[in-house]
Short mmCIF file of C-alpha atoms and ligand atoms in Angstrom, two decimals:
data_model
loop_
_atom_site.label_atom_id
_atom_site.label_comp_id
_atom_site.label_asym_id
_atom_site.label_seq_id
_atom_site.Cartn_x
_atom_site.Cartn_y
_atom_site.Cartn_z
CA UNK A 575 -20.38 7.10 -18.19
CA UNK A 576 -23.06 8.05 -15.72
CA UNK A 577 -22.77 10.69 -13.03
CA UNK A 578 -24.00 9.45 -9.68
CA UNK A 579 -25.02 11.84 -6.91
CA UNK A 580 -24.55 11.21 -3.16
CA UNK A 581 -23.05 7.84 -3.96
CA UNK A 582 -22.03 5.65 -1.02
CA UNK A 583 -18.31 4.93 -0.82
CA UNK A 584 -18.67 2.11 1.73
CA UNK A 585 -17.90 -0.58 -0.89
CA UNK A 586 -14.99 1.44 -2.29
CA UNK A 587 -12.79 1.75 0.81
CA UNK A 588 -11.42 -1.30 2.61
CA UNK A 589 -12.03 0.32 6.01
CA UNK A 590 -15.73 0.06 5.08
CA UNK A 591 -16.47 3.65 6.15
CA UNK A 592 -19.95 4.80 5.14
CA UNK A 593 -18.93 8.18 3.68
CA UNK A 594 -20.61 9.55 0.54
CA UNK A 595 -19.32 11.11 -2.66
CA UNK A 596 -21.18 14.28 -3.64
CA UNK A 597 -20.63 13.28 -7.29
CA UNK A 598 -19.17 10.02 -8.61
CA UNK A 599 -17.90 8.77 -11.97
CA UNK A 600 -16.52 5.32 -12.72
CA UNK A 601 -13.86 5.73 -15.43
CA UNK A 602 -13.01 2.85 -17.77
CA UNK A 603 -10.66 4.50 -20.26
CA UNK A 604 -8.45 7.52 -20.81
CA UNK A 605 -11.17 9.15 -22.89
CA UNK A 606 -13.71 8.57 -20.09
CA UNK A 607 -11.34 10.43 -17.79
CA UNK A 608 -10.93 13.32 -20.26
CA UNK A 609 -14.74 13.52 -20.49
CA UNK A 610 -14.99 13.57 -16.69
CA UNK A 611 -12.42 16.40 -16.61
CA UNK A 612 -14.71 18.47 -18.87
CA UNK A 613 -17.35 18.57 -16.15
CA UNK A 614 -16.90 21.72 -14.11
CA UNK A 615 -17.30 19.89 -10.80
CA UNK A 616 -14.29 20.37 -8.55
CA UNK A 617 -12.32 19.44 -6.50
CA UNK A 618 -11.44 16.06 -7.97
CA UNK A 619 -10.78 13.08 -5.77
CA UNK A 620 -9.16 10.08 -7.48
CA UNK A 621 -10.03 6.71 -6.04
CA UNK A 622 -8.19 3.47 -6.73
CA UNK A 623 -8.85 0.37 -4.64
CA UNK A 624 -9.50 2.52 -1.54
CA UNK A 625 -7.18 0.25 0.40
CA UNK A 626 -4.91 2.94 1.84
CA UNK A 627 -7.53 5.49 2.70
CA UNK A 628 -9.34 6.68 5.81
CA UNK A 629 -12.43 8.74 5.01
CA UNK A 630 -13.28 11.00 7.96
CA UNK A 631 -16.07 12.91 6.13
CA UNK A 632 -18.20 12.91 2.98
CA UNK A 633 -16.20 13.75 -0.15
CA UNK A 634 -17.10 17.08 -1.72
CA UNK A 635 -16.73 17.67 -5.46
CA UNK A 636 -16.19 14.79 -7.88
CA UNK A 637 -14.90 11.34 -7.00
CA UNK A 638 -13.40 9.49 -9.96
CA UNK A 639 -13.02 5.77 -9.56
CA UNK A 640 -10.24 4.40 -11.75
CA UNK A 641 -11.46 1.22 -13.48
CA UNK A 642 -9.03 1.19 -16.42
CA UNK A 643 -8.33 -2.45 -17.18
CA UNK A 644 -6.03 -4.55 -19.41
CA UNK A 645 -2.78 -6.48 -18.84
CA UNK A 646 -0.37 -7.24 -21.66
CA UNK A 647 3.19 -8.17 -22.54
CA UNK A 648 4.71 -5.12 -24.21
CA UNK A 649 8.25 -6.24 -25.04
CA UNK A 650 10.19 -9.49 -24.92
CA UNK A 651 13.87 -9.57 -24.05
CA UNK A 652 16.23 -12.49 -23.57
CA UNK A 653 15.92 -12.70 -19.80
CA UNK A 654 12.98 -10.44 -19.04
CA UNK A 655 9.77 -8.93 -20.38
CA UNK A 656 8.08 -5.59 -20.02
CA UNK A 657 4.38 -5.79 -19.18
CA UNK A 658 1.78 -3.06 -18.89
CA UNK A 659 -1.30 -3.04 -16.69
CA UNK A 660 -4.25 -0.69 -16.54
CA UNK A 661 -4.23 1.34 -13.33
CA UNK A 662 -7.67 0.03 -12.34
CA UNK A 663 -6.55 -3.62 -12.35
CA UNK A 664 -6.55 -5.38 -9.02
CA UNK A 665 -2.93 -5.68 -7.83
CA UNK A 666 -3.14 -9.28 -6.60
CA UNK A 667 -4.77 -10.42 -9.85
CA UNK A 668 -1.78 -8.94 -11.70
CA UNK A 669 0.56 -10.91 -9.41
CA UNK A 670 -1.35 -14.13 -10.18
CA UNK A 671 -1.33 -13.35 -13.92
CA UNK A 672 2.50 -12.99 -13.78
CA UNK A 673 2.97 -16.21 -11.83
CA UNK A 674 0.77 -18.02 -14.32
CA UNK A 675 2.95 -16.77 -17.16
CA UNK A 676 6.08 -17.79 -15.15
CA UNK A 677 7.21 -14.18 -14.81
CA UNK A 678 9.08 -13.45 -11.59
CA UNK A 679 9.61 -10.29 -9.55
CA UNK A 680 6.38 -9.49 -7.72
CA UNK A 681 5.55 -12.83 -6.05
CA UNK A 682 6.60 -11.41 -2.62
CA UNK A 683 3.98 -8.70 -3.15
CA UNK A 684 1.12 -11.23 -3.28
CA UNK A 685 -2.23 -10.40 -1.67
CA UNK A 686 -1.54 -6.69 -1.16
CA UNK A 687 -4.98 -5.10 -1.45
CA UNK A 688 -5.52 -2.20 -3.85
CA UNK A 689 -5.10 -1.38 -7.51
CA UNK A 690 -2.14 -1.35 -9.88
CA UNK A 691 -2.36 2.46 -10.17
CA UNK A 692 -2.05 2.91 -6.42
CA UNK A 693 1.04 0.65 -6.18
CA UNK A 694 3.59 3.31 -7.32
CA UNK A 695 1.98 6.06 -5.27
CA UNK A 696 3.20 4.51 -2.07
CA UNK A 697 5.85 2.21 -3.58
CA UNK A 698 4.17 -0.87 -2.09
CA UNK A 699 6.50 -3.27 -0.34
CA UNK A 700 6.47 -6.50 1.62
CA UNK A 701 8.74 -9.40 2.56
CA UNK A 702 11.96 -7.82 1.31
CA UNK A 703 10.68 -6.52 -2.06
CA UNK A 704 9.47 -3.07 -3.14
CA UNK A 705 7.62 -2.12 -6.30
CA UNK A 706 10.48 0.18 -7.40
CA UNK A 707 12.66 -2.89 -8.07
CA UNK A 708 10.49 -3.95 -11.03
CA UNK A 709 9.07 -0.57 -12.01
CA UNK A 710 9.86 0.79 -15.51
CA UNK A 711 7.51 3.74 -16.08
CA UNK A 712 3.91 4.86 -15.82
CA UNK A 713 1.54 6.86 -17.95
CA UNK A 714 -0.57 9.53 -16.34
CA UNK A 715 -2.80 12.44 -17.31
CA UNK A 716 -2.09 15.81 -15.82
CA UNK A 717 -5.36 16.98 -14.26
CA UNK A 718 -4.73 20.70 -14.84
CA UNK A 719 -4.00 20.36 -18.57
CA UNK A 720 -5.50 17.00 -19.61
CA UNK A 721 -2.11 16.15 -21.17
CA UNK A 722 -0.50 12.75 -21.08
CA UNK A 723 2.84 12.40 -19.28
CA UNK A 724 5.33 9.58 -18.81
CA UNK A 725 7.01 9.16 -15.41
CA UNK A 726 10.17 7.05 -15.57
CA UNK A 727 11.48 5.39 -12.44
CA UNK A 728 13.83 8.27 -11.61
CA UNK A 729 10.95 10.79 -11.95
CA UNK A 730 8.91 8.95 -9.32
CA UNK A 731 11.39 9.56 -6.45
CA UNK A 732 10.54 6.29 -4.76
CA UNK A 733 11.31 5.85 -1.05
CA UNK A 734 9.95 3.75 1.82
CA UNK A 735 6.18 3.98 1.22
CA UNK A 736 6.87 7.23 -0.65
CA UNK A 737 6.89 8.72 -4.11
CA UNK A 738 6.55 12.07 -5.84
CA UNK A 739 2.80 11.36 -6.03
CA UNK A 740 2.53 11.64 -2.23
CA UNK A 741 4.71 14.75 -2.17
CA UNK A 742 5.28 17.41 -4.83
CA UNK A 743 2.77 16.01 -7.33
CA UNK A 744 0.11 15.02 -4.83
CA UNK A 745 -3.29 15.17 -6.51
CA UNK A 746 -1.85 16.48 -9.79
CA UNK A 747 -2.00 13.33 -11.92
CA UNK A 748 -4.38 10.53 -12.86
CA UNK A 749 -2.34 7.36 -13.37
CA UNK A 750 -3.63 5.30 -16.30
CA UNK A 751 -1.07 2.57 -16.97
CA UNK A 752 1.92 1.04 -15.19
CA UNK A 753 4.85 -0.76 -16.89
CA UNK A 754 6.92 -3.38 -15.04
CA UNK A 755 10.00 -5.41 -15.90
CA UNK A 756 9.63 -9.07 -14.91
CA UNK A 757 12.12 -11.89 -15.08
CA UNK A 758 11.93 -15.08 -17.10
CA UNK A 759 14.92 -16.30 -15.11
CA UNK A 760 13.85 -15.86 -11.52
CA UNK A 761 15.82 -14.17 -8.72
CA UNK A 762 13.95 -15.49 -5.68
CA UNK A 763 13.98 -13.40 -2.52
CA UNK A 764 13.50 -15.54 0.58
CA UNK A 765 15.56 -13.30 2.88
CA UNK A 766 12.58 -12.54 5.08
CA UNK A 767 12.50 -14.89 8.08
CA UNK A 768 8.76 -15.58 7.91
CA UNK A 769 9.04 -16.77 4.28
CA UNK A 770 11.98 -19.06 5.09
CA UNK A 771 10.09 -20.57 8.01
CA UNK A 772 6.86 -21.11 6.10
CA UNK A 773 8.66 -22.82 3.23
CA UNK A 774 10.46 -25.03 5.72
CA UNK A 775 7.19 -25.93 7.47
CA UNK A 776 5.74 -26.91 4.12
CA UNK A 777 8.78 -29.06 3.34
CA UNK A 778 9.63 -26.98 0.24
CA UNK A 779 13.33 -27.33 -0.49
CA UNK A 780 13.39 -25.77 -3.95
CA UNK A 781 11.14 -22.73 -3.85
CA UNK A 782 9.58 -21.25 -6.99
CA UNK A 783 7.72 -18.02 -7.62
CA UNK A 784 4.50 -19.96 -7.13
CA UNK A 785 5.43 -21.49 -3.77
CA UNK A 786 6.81 -18.15 -2.55
CA UNK A 787 3.54 -16.49 -3.50
CA UNK A 788 1.64 -19.21 -1.64
CA UNK A 789 3.86 -18.78 1.43
CA UNK A 790 3.29 -15.00 1.38
CA UNK A 791 -0.45 -15.55 1.05
CA UNK A 792 -0.36 -17.87 4.04
CA UNK A 793 1.67 -15.45 6.18
CA UNK A 794 -0.48 -12.45 5.28
CA UNK A 795 -3.72 -14.35 5.88
CA UNK A 796 -2.56 -15.53 9.28
CA UNK A 797 -1.43 -12.08 10.47
CA UNK A 798 -3.44 -9.49 8.61
CA UNK A 799 -7.21 -9.19 8.87
CA UNK A 800 -9.17 -9.77 5.63
CA UNK A 801 -10.81 -6.45 4.69
CA UNK A 802 -13.79 -8.39 3.31
CA UNK A 803 -14.48 -9.62 6.87
CA UNK A 804 -13.16 -6.81 9.06
CA UNK A 805 -12.53 -3.30 7.71
CA UNK A 806 -8.92 -2.16 7.68
CA UNK A 807 -6.29 -0.47 5.57
CA UNK A 808 -3.26 -2.66 6.17
CA UNK A 809 -0.49 -0.93 8.10
CA UNK A 810 -1.95 2.27 9.45
CA UNK A 811 1.44 3.60 10.53
CA UNK A 812 4.89 3.62 8.94
CA UNK A 813 7.75 1.95 10.73
CA UNK A 814 9.68 4.88 12.21
CA UNK A 815 13.35 5.53 11.44
CA UNK A 816 15.32 6.99 14.32
CA UNK A 817 18.95 8.07 14.82
CA UNK A 818 21.50 5.63 16.16
CA UNK A 819 22.01 7.71 19.31
CA UNK A 820 18.30 7.80 20.08
CA UNK A 821 18.17 4.07 19.49
CA UNK A 822 21.09 3.33 21.81
CA UNK A 823 19.30 5.19 24.65
CA UNK A 824 16.07 3.30 23.99
CA UNK A 825 17.85 -0.04 23.85
CA UNK A 826 19.26 0.56 27.35
CA UNK A 827 15.75 1.14 28.64
CA UNK A 828 14.08 -1.60 26.53
CA UNK A 829 16.68 -4.32 25.90
CA UNK A 830 14.20 -6.46 23.90
CA UNK A 831 13.50 -3.74 21.33
CA UNK A 832 13.17 -5.12 17.77
CA UNK A 833 15.17 -3.17 15.18
CA UNK A 834 16.79 -3.15 11.74
CA UNK A 835 19.94 -1.20 10.88
CA UNK A 836 19.44 0.85 7.73
CA UNK A 837 22.06 1.59 5.08
CA UNK A 838 21.69 5.34 5.83
CA UNK A 839 23.00 4.81 9.38
CA UNK A 840 19.56 5.16 10.94
CA UNK A 841 17.64 2.45 12.75
CA UNK A 842 14.14 1.23 11.86
CA UNK A 843 11.89 0.12 14.70
CA UNK A 844 8.66 -1.79 13.93
CA UNK A 845 5.64 0.34 14.83
CA UNK A 846 3.79 -2.90 15.62
CA UNK A 847 6.28 -3.69 18.37
CA UNK A 848 6.03 -0.21 19.90
CA UNK A 849 2.23 -0.31 19.87
CA UNK A 850 2.14 -3.80 21.32
CA UNK A 851 4.61 -2.95 24.12
CA UNK A 852 2.44 0.06 24.92
CA UNK A 853 -0.53 -2.22 25.52
CA UNK A 854 -2.74 -1.34 22.56
CA UNK A 855 -2.56 -4.62 20.61
CA UNK A 856 -5.96 -6.35 20.44
CA UNK A 857 -7.53 -3.68 22.66
CA UNK A 858 -10.93 -2.57 21.44
CA UNK A 859 -11.99 1.05 22.00
CA UNK A 860 -15.55 1.71 20.80
CA UNK A 861 -15.78 0.34 17.27
CA UNK A 862 -12.05 0.36 16.55
CA UNK A 863 -8.66 -0.79 17.85
CA UNK A 864 -5.26 -2.22 16.91
CA UNK A 865 -5.64 -5.75 15.51
CA UNK A 866 -4.90 -8.73 17.76
CA UNK A 867 -2.37 -10.32 15.39
CA UNK A 868 -0.65 -7.21 14.00
CA UNK A 869 -0.73 -4.07 16.11
CA UNK A 870 0.03 -1.58 13.34
CA UNK A 871 -3.22 -2.44 11.60
CA UNK A 872 -6.21 -0.47 12.89
CA UNK A 873 -9.57 -2.10 12.26
CA UNK A 874 -13.21 -1.15 11.97
CA UNK A 875 -15.29 -3.60 13.98
CA UNK A 876 -18.28 -2.68 11.84
CA UNK A 877 -19.73 0.64 12.87
CA UNK A 878 -16.70 2.89 13.29
CA UNK A 879 -16.70 6.30 11.69
CA UNK A 880 -13.53 7.64 10.10
CA UNK A 881 -13.34 10.27 12.84
CA UNK A 882 -13.44 7.59 15.52
CA UNK A 883 -10.54 5.68 13.88
CA UNK A 884 -8.56 8.92 13.44
CA UNK A 885 -9.08 9.82 17.13
CA UNK A 886 -7.86 6.38 18.11
CA UNK A 887 -4.81 6.69 15.88
CA UNK A 888 -4.01 10.00 17.62
CA UNK A 889 -4.45 8.33 21.01
CA UNK A 890 -1.92 5.67 20.03
CA UNK A 891 0.52 8.23 18.56
CA UNK A 892 0.43 10.27 21.83
CA UNK A 893 0.73 7.21 24.04
CA UNK A 894 3.67 5.69 22.09
CA UNK A 895 5.35 9.10 22.02
CA UNK A 896 5.05 9.38 25.81
CA UNK A 897 6.54 5.93 26.40
CA UNK A 898 9.26 5.81 23.74
CA UNK A 899 9.75 9.41 22.54
CA UNK A 900 8.91 8.32 18.97
CA UNK A 901 6.14 10.04 17.02
CA UNK A 902 4.48 7.53 14.70
CA UNK A 903 3.32 8.77 11.31
CA UNK A 904 0.30 7.50 9.42
CA UNK A 905 0.97 5.54 6.24
CA UNK A 906 -2.69 5.72 5.25
CA UNK A 907 -4.06 8.77 3.43
CA UNK A 908 -6.52 10.57 5.65
CA UNK A 909 -9.30 12.57 4.01
N1 EPU B 181 5.79 -6.84 15.83
C1 EPU B 181 5.33 -6.90 17.13
N2 EPU B 181 4.01 -6.76 17.34
C2 EPU B 181 3.09 -6.61 16.36
C3 EPU B 181 3.53 -6.57 15.02
C4 EPU B 181 4.90 -6.69 14.78
O1 EPU B 181 6.09 -7.03 18.07
O2 EPU B 181 1.90 -6.54 16.66
C5 EPU B 181 7.23 -7.00 15.58
C6 EPU B 181 7.57 -8.44 15.31
O3 EPU B 181 8.41 -8.88 16.34
C7 EPU B 181 8.40 -8.47 14.04
C8 EPU B 181 8.45 -7.04 13.59
O4 EPU B 181 7.59 -6.27 14.44
O5 EPU B 181 9.70 -8.90 14.33
C9 EPU B 181 8.04 -6.89 12.13
O6 EPU B 181 6.72 -7.38 11.95
P1 EPU B 181 6.16 -7.82 10.52
O7 EPU B 181 7.09 -8.79 9.89
O8 EPU B 181 4.74 -8.25 10.69
O9 EPU B 181 6.27 -6.53 9.64
P2 EPU B 181 5.91 -5.00 9.93
O10 EPU B 181 7.19 -4.23 9.97
O11 EPU B 181 5.05 -4.88 11.13
C10 EPU B 181 5.86 -4.36 7.40
C11 EPU B 181 4.94 -3.64 6.44
C12 EPU B 181 3.80 -4.57 6.02
C13 EPU B 181 4.40 -5.79 5.34
C14 EPU B 181 5.35 -6.48 6.34
C15 EPU B 181 6.09 -7.63 5.72
C16 EPU B 181 5.12 -1.31 7.02
C17 EPU B 181 4.43 -0.11 7.61
N3 EPU B 181 4.42 -2.45 7.06
O12 EPU B 181 5.12 -4.62 8.60
O13 EPU B 181 3.03 -3.88 5.04
O14 EPU B 181 3.40 -6.70 4.93
O15 EPU B 181 6.33 -5.53 6.79
O16 EPU B 181 7.05 -7.17 4.85
O17 EPU B 181 6.25 -1.19 6.56
C18 EPU B 181 1.10 -2.56 4.59
O18 EPU B 181 1.86 -1.71 4.14
O19 EPU B 181 -0.16 -2.39 4.63
C19 EPU B 181 1.64 -3.79 5.15
C20 EPU B 181 0.87 -4.72 5.71
#
């Protein structure tokens, strides 16, 4: 393991921001990580796929890039299997591995950028499925002590794009391995309108995990910009949840408002709709802007700095707040 100084992070964040790491280690195993911990350089900054991150400055201290690999079947049951995957594995490659082995459960989460280790941190979700539905446990190393710890599902406190790793335990653990329960007998989820429509267009009457994955890939590719071509971090904002009374008032003013009733009595409004109605969709400001096909994705047209994107996000938050009285919150981690 070689320590690199002033290492460019441009390749390691999907926004493509040209920030630098003061010190940088690429870690391929638990023992590599324990060795890296022995160095006195602090603070530590753990990097996964860099797909949910906006760097607004150079990173001081020590950046540790998680490259722990390996996918395997841990236990076989009658109807399901437990698999484990190294935290540094690419998430989409894990999805494809499962589909290849005819294991169902994460096909709706196809093509989400990022690593396996980052998936539980924000409880990734798309097209009616969230990671927590297949999650069993994860192994992590406590940074302060170097001790290994298991987090079972209940310990992770999963919520909408939330977990204990974004809250109470933020920055305290290095995730090394994630365990998932996948089904041999598949429970397909085609509740999401866009999936239904795509399958119909393709003339698929009997969907399978493979055709669902292909449909999701098609939907995502048509709506979401490819980070390899245009820098972005997926949804920059969370979809806000508001009270029923606030929603009723808004609906009077904006009868076309898109919404979803939540089981907790609140109402979810798509941030993309709010931003589009406010006129920001597809509008370029300097080197950044909200994407033309999906307004809640902010993009880097090539030369944006993290500061510039952050300023633009603030502009959108203020503007949407003025029009709708809703304060959008970033989903992306801002450094
Ligand atoms: N909409 C607009 N304008 C836009 C975008 C969306 O009016 O520019 C409206 C559409 O009318 C649509 C509704 O918003 O009815 C929902 O849009 P979409 O299905 O594209 O989903 P989303 O709520 O905007 C969420 C996730 C995505 C995930 C999709 C599909 C969040 C913050 N985002 O987006 O996740 O892929 O649902 O499940 O919850 C990500 O986290 O990076 C991400 C891309």
